[in-house]
Tab-separated table of C-alpha atoms in Angstrom:
chain	number	residue	atom	x	y	z
A	1	MET	CA	282.389	49.576	64.183
A	2	GLU	CA	282.342	51.325	60.875
A	3	TYR	CA	280.457	54.540	60.420
A	4	LYS	CA	277.729	54.299	57.368
A	5	ASP	CA	277.148	57.432	55.395
A	6	TYR	CA	273.532	56.827	54.385
A	7	TYR	CA	273.496	60.151	52.248
A	8	GLN	CA	276.203	58.847	50.237
A	9	THR	CA	274.668	55.577	49.984
A	10	LEU	CA	271.466	57.111	48.300
A	11	GLY	CA	273.380	59.748	46.595
A	12	VAL	CA	271.689	62.784	47.981
A	13	SER	CA	272.671	65.891	50.068
A	14	ARG	CA	272.327	66.380	53.885
A	15	ASP	CA	269.720	68.774	53.278
A	16	ALA	CA	267.676	66.691	51.020
A	17	ASP	CA	263.938	66.880	51.617
A	18	GLU	CA	261.606	63.850	51.871
A	19	LYS	CA	260.627	63.881	48.198
A	20	GLU	CA	264.246	63.837	47.095
A	21	ILE	CA	265.202	60.919	49.374
A	22	LYS	CA	262.044	58.960	48.505
A	23	ARG	CA	262.977	59.394	44.455
A	24	ALA	CA	266.556	58.522	45.055
A	25	TYR	CA	265.534	55.455	46.969
A	26	ARG	CA	263.088	54.152	44.347
A	27	ARG	CA	265.591	54.515	41.575
A	28	LEU	CA	268.325	52.789	43.217
A	29	ALA	CA	265.990	49.929	44.758
A	30	ARG	CA	264.836	49.152	41.095
A	31	GLN	CA	268.408	48.964	39.734
A	32	TRP	CA	269.784	46.862	42.550
A	33	HIS	CA	266.761	44.500	43.491
A	34	PRO	CA	267.757	40.894	43.757
A	35	ASP	CA	265.095	40.047	41.160
A	36	VAL	CA	266.743	42.149	38.676
A	37	ASN	CA	270.097	40.930	39.619
A	38	PRO	CA	269.657	37.114	40.406
A	39	GLY	CA	272.497	35.355	42.030
A	40	ASP	CA	274.452	38.698	42.261
A	41	LYS	CA	275.844	38.968	45.940
A	42	ASP	CA	277.169	42.383	45.474
A	43	ALA	CA	273.705	43.690	44.173
A	44	GLU	CA	272.092	41.882	47.086
A	45	GLU	CA	274.470	43.880	49.502
A	46	ARG	CA	273.854	47.027	47.762
A	47	PHE	CA	270.290	46.448	48.046
A	48	LYS	CA	270.309	45.969	51.714
A	49	SER	CA	272.413	49.203	52.108
A	50	ILE	CA	269.911	51.029	50.161
A	51	ASN	CA	266.927	49.745	52.080
A	52	GLU	CA	268.811	50.635	55.411
A	53	ALA	CA	269.758	54.045	54.410
A	54	TYR	CA	266.125	54.694	53.415
A	55	GLU	CA	264.941	53.333	56.676
A	56	VAL	CA	266.793	55.894	58.603
A	57	LEU	CA	266.413	58.894	56.369
A	58	SER	CA	262.887	58.565	55.872
A	59	ASP	CA	262.033	58.496	59.332
A	60	PRO	CA	262.571	61.874	61.017
A	61	GLU	CA	263.221	60.527	64.500
A	62	LYS	CA	265.875	58.022	63.246
A	63	ARG	CA	267.277	60.750	60.818
A	64	ARG	CA	267.495	63.393	63.521
A	65	LYS	CA	269.838	60.934	65.719
A	66	TYR	CA	271.694	59.936	62.722
A	67	ASP	CA	272.564	63.555	61.942
A	68	GLN	CA	273.666	64.316	65.338
A	69	LEU	CA	275.692	61.342	65.154
A	70	GLY	CA	277.147	62.227	62.015
A	71	ALA	CA	277.980	65.763	63.330
A	72	ASP	CA	279.705	64.219	66.187
A	73	TRP	CA	281.713	61.820	63.823
A	74	ARG	CA	282.771	64.587	61.594
A	75	ARG	CA	284.078	66.725	64.689
A	76	TRP	CA	286.040	63.704	65.866
A	77	GLN	CA	287.651	63.093	62.206
A	78	GLN	CA	288.726	66.501	62.205
A	79	ALA	CA	290.181	66.919	65.735
A	80	ASP	CA	291.490	63.302	66.038
A	81	GLY	CA	290.538	60.876	63.716
A	82	ARG	CA	292.593	58.095	65.181
A	83	PRO	CA	291.331	54.338	64.663
A	84	GLY	CA	289.279	52.847	67.427
A	85	GLY	CA	289.277	56.357	68.991
A	86	PHE	CA	285.447	57.354	68.370
A	87	ASP	CA	283.247	56.946	71.467
A	88	TRP	CA	280.275	54.687	70.218
A	89	SER	CA	278.991	54.173	73.678
A	90	ARG	CA	276.999	57.571	73.513
A	91	TRP	CA	275.062	56.484	70.634
A	92	THR	CA	274.738	52.750	70.926
A	93	THR	CA	271.693	50.904	72.124
A	94	GLY	CA	271.265	47.136	72.884
A	95	PRO	CA	268.731	44.131	73.797
A	96	GLY	CA	267.497	44.156	77.258
A	97	ASP	CA	268.073	47.973	78.108
A	98	GLY	CA	264.484	48.906	78.555
A	99	GLY	CA	262.966	52.023	77.055
A	100	GLN	CA	260.801	52.788	74.197
A	101	ARG	CA	259.762	50.088	71.654
A	102	VAL	CA	260.296	51.231	68.118
A	103	HIS	CA	258.856	49.620	65.033
A	104	VAL	CA	261.113	49.497	62.003
A	105	ARG	CA	258.841	49.317	59.017
A	106	TYR	CA	260.111	47.799	55.723
A	107	SER	CA	260.578	49.950	52.818
A	108	THR	CA	259.240	47.562	50.184
A	109	THR	CA	256.149	45.474	50.073
A	110	GLU	CA	257.713	42.234	50.326
A	111	ASP	CA	259.079	40.657	53.192
A	112	ILE	CA	262.760	41.291	53.151
A	113	GLU	CA	263.561	38.880	55.824
A	114	ASP	CA	262.501	36.221	53.411
A	115	LEU	CA	263.862	37.869	50.542
A	116	PHE	CA	267.288	37.441	52.183
A	117	GLY	CA	266.940	34.085	53.675
A	118	GLY	CA	265.713	34.733	56.986
A	119	GLY	CA	268.576	36.889	58.222
A	120	SER	CA	268.154	40.427	59.446
A	121	PRO	CA	268.334	42.816	56.641
A	122	PHE	CA	270.131	45.488	58.634
A	123	SER	CA	273.976	46.018	59.253
A	124	ASP	CA	275.581	45.864	62.954
A	125	PHE	CA	275.833	49.788	62.721
A	126	PHE	CA	272.084	50.007	62.335
A	127	SER	CA	271.360	47.662	65.112
A	128	GLN	CA	273.818	49.123	67.469
A	129	ILE	CA	272.765	52.726	66.770
A	130	PHE	CA	268.930	52.285	66.531
A	131	GLY	CA	268.494	49.306	68.965
A	132	GLY	CA	268.964	45.613	69.364
A	133	MET	CA	266.388	42.997	68.470
A	134	GLY	CA	263.747	43.128	70.956
A	135	GLY	CA	260.989	40.659	70.123
A	136	GLY	CA	261.671	39.419	66.583
A	137	THR	CA	259.605	40.561	63.707
A	138	THR	CA	256.236	41.813	63.417
A	139	PRO	CA	253.941	42.263	60.237
A	140	GLY	CA	255.863	44.465	57.818
A	141	GLY	CA	258.845	45.037	60.131
A	142	TYR	CA	260.978	44.736	63.235
A	143	ASP	CA	260.526	45.891	66.716
A	144	TYR	CA	263.435	47.296	68.435
A	145	ARG	CA	263.778	48.359	72.071
A	146	VAL	CA	265.513	51.652	72.406
A	147	ARG	CA	267.283	52.466	75.615
A	148	PRO	CA	266.370	55.954	76.844
A	149	GLN	CA	269.339	58.247	76.247
A	150	ARG	CA	269.789	61.794	77.127
A	151	GLY	CA	270.087	64.417	74.330
A	152	GLN	CA	273.276	66.024	73.606
A	153	ASP	CA	274.492	69.033	75.304
A	154	PHE	CA	275.438	71.867	72.929
A	155	GLU	CA	277.799	74.796	73.534
A	156	GLN	CA	277.964	78.021	71.613
A	157	GLU	CA	280.440	80.988	72.286
A	158	VAL	CA	278.796	84.441	72.785
A	159	GLU	CA	281.233	87.655	72.829
A	160	VAL	CA	280.692	90.527	74.887
A	161	SER	CA	282.593	93.726	75.723
A	162	LEU	CA	284.340	94.264	79.097
A	163	ARG	CA	281.804	97.152	79.824
A	164	GLU	CA	278.923	94.443	79.150
A	165	ALA	CA	280.946	92.036	81.471
A	166	TYR	CA	281.047	94.751	84.198
A	167	GLN	CA	277.368	95.620	84.101
A	168	GLY	CA	275.754	92.557	82.962
A	169	THR	CA	273.928	92.180	79.810
A	170	THR	CA	271.431	90.079	77.759
A	171	ARG	CA	271.791	88.074	74.246
A	172	THR	CA	268.741	86.906	72.199
A	173	LEU	CA	269.478	83.642	70.395
A	174	GLN	CA	267.300	81.964	67.727
A	175	LYS	CA	266.528	78.282	68.192
A	176	ASP	CA	263.893	76.209	66.072
A	177	GLY	CA	262.125	79.206	65.171
A	178	ARG	CA	262.058	80.632	68.952
A	179	HIS	CA	263.660	83.510	70.512
A	180	LEU	CA	265.580	82.769	73.698
A	181	GLU	CA	266.904	85.582	76.113
A	182	VAL	CA	269.813	84.729	78.314
A	183	LYS	CA	271.005	86.821	81.121
A	184	ILE	CA	274.880	87.335	81.196
A	185	PRO	CA	275.681	88.076	84.856
A	186	ALA	CA	278.079	90.869	85.887
A	187	GLY	CA	281.633	89.931	86.575
A	188	SER	CA	281.591	87.073	83.783
A	189	ARG	CA	284.892	86.442	82.282
A	190	THR	CA	286.200	84.601	79.161
A	191	GLY	CA	285.312	80.805	79.943
A	192	THR	CA	282.109	81.466	81.995
A	193	ARG	CA	279.671	78.954	81.059
A	194	ILE	CA	275.924	79.757	81.371
A	195	ARG	CA	273.395	76.855	81.294
A	196	MET	CA	270.156	77.089	79.398
A	197	ALA	CA	268.349	73.617	80.552
A	198	GLY	CA	266.506	71.618	78.178
A	199	GLU	CA	267.483	73.651	74.945
A	200	GLY	CA	270.182	71.134	73.749
A	201	GLY	CA	269.647	68.026	71.490
A	202	PRO	CA	266.551	66.091	71.636
A	203	GLY	CA	266.678	62.812	73.692
A	204	VAL	CA	266.437	59.300	72.283
A	205	GLY	CA	263.312	57.392	73.281
A	206	SER	CA	262.116	58.679	76.565
A	207	GLY	CA	265.464	60.358	77.403
A	208	GLU	CA	265.489	63.932	78.444
A	209	THR	CA	266.486	66.837	76.373
A	210	GLY	CA	270.070	67.915	76.497
A	211	ASP	CA	271.232	71.421	77.490
A	212	LEU	CA	272.558	74.562	75.757
A	213	TYR	CA	275.544	75.918	77.368
A	214	LEU	CA	276.698	79.540	76.378
A	215	ARG	CA	280.762	79.934	76.858
A	216	VAL	CA	281.341	83.727	77.431
A	217	LYS	CA	284.463	85.303	75.729
A	218	VAL	CA	285.164	89.005	76.867
A	219	ALA	CA	286.645	90.895	74.001
A	220	PRO	CA	289.964	92.864	74.637
A	221	ASP	CA	289.328	96.448	75.758
A	222	PRO	CA	291.356	99.345	74.179
A	223	GLN	CA	291.560	101.239	77.472
A	224	PHE	CA	291.563	98.594	80.465
A	225	GLU	CA	293.436	95.322	81.072
A	226	ARG	CA	291.927	92.934	83.110
A	227	ARG	CA	293.633	90.580	85.233
A	228	ASP	CA	291.146	88.204	87.415
A	229	GLY	CA	289.192	90.776	89.218
A	230	ASP	CA	291.326	93.833	88.973
A	231	LEU	CA	291.744	96.208	86.234
A	232	TYR	CA	294.752	98.155	84.867
A	233	VAL	CA	294.767	101.524	83.214
A	234	THR	CA	297.436	104.074	82.190
A	235	VAL	CA	296.913	107.723	82.560
A	236	PRO	CA	298.630	110.719	81.124
A	237	VAL	CA	300.004	113.235	83.743
A	238	ASP	CA	301.637	116.466	82.584
A	239	LEU	CA	305.108	117.374	83.928
A	240	TYR	CA	303.793	120.197	86.011
A	241	THR	CA	301.408	118.175	88.029
A	242	ALA	CA	304.090	115.398	88.412
A	243	VAL	CA	306.565	117.880	90.070
A	244	LEU	CA	304.259	120.216	91.767
A	245	GLY	CA	301.412	117.751	92.608
A	246	GLY	CA	297.747	117.993	91.649
A	247	GLN	CA	294.694	116.057	90.516
A	248	VAL	CA	293.983	113.969	87.403
A	249	GLN	CA	290.967	112.441	86.047
A	250	VAL	CA	290.859	108.560	86.043
A	251	PRO	CA	288.467	106.642	83.890
A	252	THR	CA	286.678	103.554	85.591
A	253	LEU	CA	283.911	101.366	84.274
A	254	SER	CA	281.520	102.982	86.684
A	255	GLY	CA	282.532	106.645	85.614
A	256	PRO	CA	285.568	109.105	85.953
A	257	VAL	CA	287.126	109.782	89.403
A	258	MET	CA	289.727	112.221	90.435
A	259	LEU	CA	293.091	110.967	91.674
A	260	THR	CA	295.589	113.152	93.830
A	261	ILE	CA	298.956	112.991	92.385
A	262	PRO	CA	301.482	113.930	95.036
A	263	ALA	CA	304.470	116.457	94.316
A	264	GLY	CA	307.508	114.703	92.792
A	265	THR	CA	305.641	111.753	91.321
A	266	GLN	CA	307.835	109.472	89.309
A	267	ASN	CA	307.035	108.023	85.753
A	268	GLY	CA	305.408	104.492	85.976
A	269	ARG	CA	304.202	104.900	89.565
A	270	VAL	CA	301.235	102.836	90.405
A	271	PHE	CA	298.344	103.904	92.359
A	272	ARG	CA	295.531	101.518	93.709
A	273	LEU	CA	291.826	102.420	93.834
A	274	ARG	CA	290.111	99.961	95.951
A	275	GLY	CA	286.760	98.679	94.680
A	276	LYS	CA	286.975	99.979	91.162
A	277	GLY	CA	287.781	96.738	89.499
A	278	MET	CA	285.418	93.991	88.186
A	279	PRO	CA	282.329	92.760	90.287
A	280	SER	CA	282.747	89.345	91.737
A	281	LEU	CA	280.702	86.708	89.934
A	282	ARG	CA	279.841	84.760	92.830
A	283	GLN	CA	280.189	87.248	95.654
A	284	LYS	CA	277.595	90.034	95.355
A	285	GLY	CA	278.782	93.410	96.278
A	286	GLN	CA	282.402	92.661	96.014
A	287	TYR	CA	284.764	94.365	93.495
A	288	GLY	CA	288.438	93.881	92.411
A	289	ASP	CA	290.659	97.050	92.292
A	290	LEU	CA	291.687	99.452	89.603
A	291	TYR	CA	295.634	99.953	89.374
A	292	VAL	CA	296.387	103.310	87.720
A	293	LYS	CA	299.841	103.715	86.117
A	294	VAL	CA	301.148	107.098	85.669
A	295	ASP	CA	302.662	108.100	82.475
A	296	ILE	CA	304.369	111.350	82.569
A	297	GLN	CA	304.233	113.698	79.485
A	298	VAL	CA	307.104	115.855	78.780
A	299	PRO	CA	306.478	118.874	76.605
A	300	THR	CA	308.020	118.739	73.422
A	301	GLN	CA	307.223	122.251	72.097
A	302	LEU	CA	308.148	124.754	74.393
A	303	THR	CA	307.746	128.673	73.951
A	304	SER	CA	310.462	131.063	74.383
A	305	ARG	CA	309.267	131.929	77.753
A	306	GLN	CA	308.947	128.264	78.815
A	307	ARG	CA	312.312	127.554	77.739
A	308	GLU	CA	313.774	130.532	79.588
A	309	LEU	CA	312.049	129.283	82.739
A	310	PHE	CA	313.202	125.682	82.322
A	311	GLU	CA	316.863	126.983	81.754
A	312	GLU	CA	316.647	129.077	85.030
A	313	LEU	CA	315.340	126.166	86.871
A	314	ARG	CA	318.334	124.149	85.775
A	315	ARG	CA	320.853	126.871	86.888
A	316	VAL	CA	319.226	127.031	90.154
A	317	SER	CA	319.138	123.555	90.536
A	318	SER	CA	322.792	123.058	89.431
A	319	SER	CA	324.062	125.673	91.693
A	320	GLU	CA	322.004	124.289	95.000
A	321	SER	CA	323.670	120.656	94.109
A	322	LYS	CA	327.214	122.122	94.136
A	323	ARG	CA	326.687	123.442	97.691
């Protein structure tokens, strides 16, 4: 089935208001009316297209569905665009499907069915998207029976910091003039989806409204690296503490803690602090671990006395190693 761009047909923008659409329709309808162009099949088809476009864009419910379809169509074209690859089944309706009966009014005062020799004035695209023929004509238009269809689910990315993901946080969204507060649970990671029921696209006919899903993205942290539920951090340790032993302060997302450094600790050694990682998203009260890597800091500027002591230490070490 071929997609029809009704906005292009009427020569209006996608954000055109009702008055602009009506003005464009009237101008084009006068220009391409069969009475003005007798025997001109091209003008007749153009007039049909103009009426069909106005039928959709002048009706808020049809225009809303058409705009949703158009957005879906454009995303498909940008991502794939292969001929025959678009999934029309999400949008089409047909005769005998049940659902809500929708009256399609004529856009002109004359009976358009008679004007075109008794045939349907609408294209297959219109019939498939806005319903199959369901009971023939009624005065001033067609009755279509529209199959109930669930509204489209929407997805939106929301970025949080690692600390917010650790503690849990909230975000406030605006939708249709309303403020929606959503809770992002502690332990969320990149890819976590949070469902907001009934905040998606409107249903067709009596179909229920779709849902809104927030997809969490955890921003990189300048201090910690996250691997699943565990955290990794590098802590500087001075040479004297590494040699003689002592304590260093280690940052965690719940506050600093003291870590005991054994004497003779080598550069790059990793210590494990149990329960100081990320909270579990699904198992309340459980936490990952924090892995602390030691980065020994070698002094680069020595006083004369410090140099003497280091040289003395070297002589003592050298003489002892020769024994």
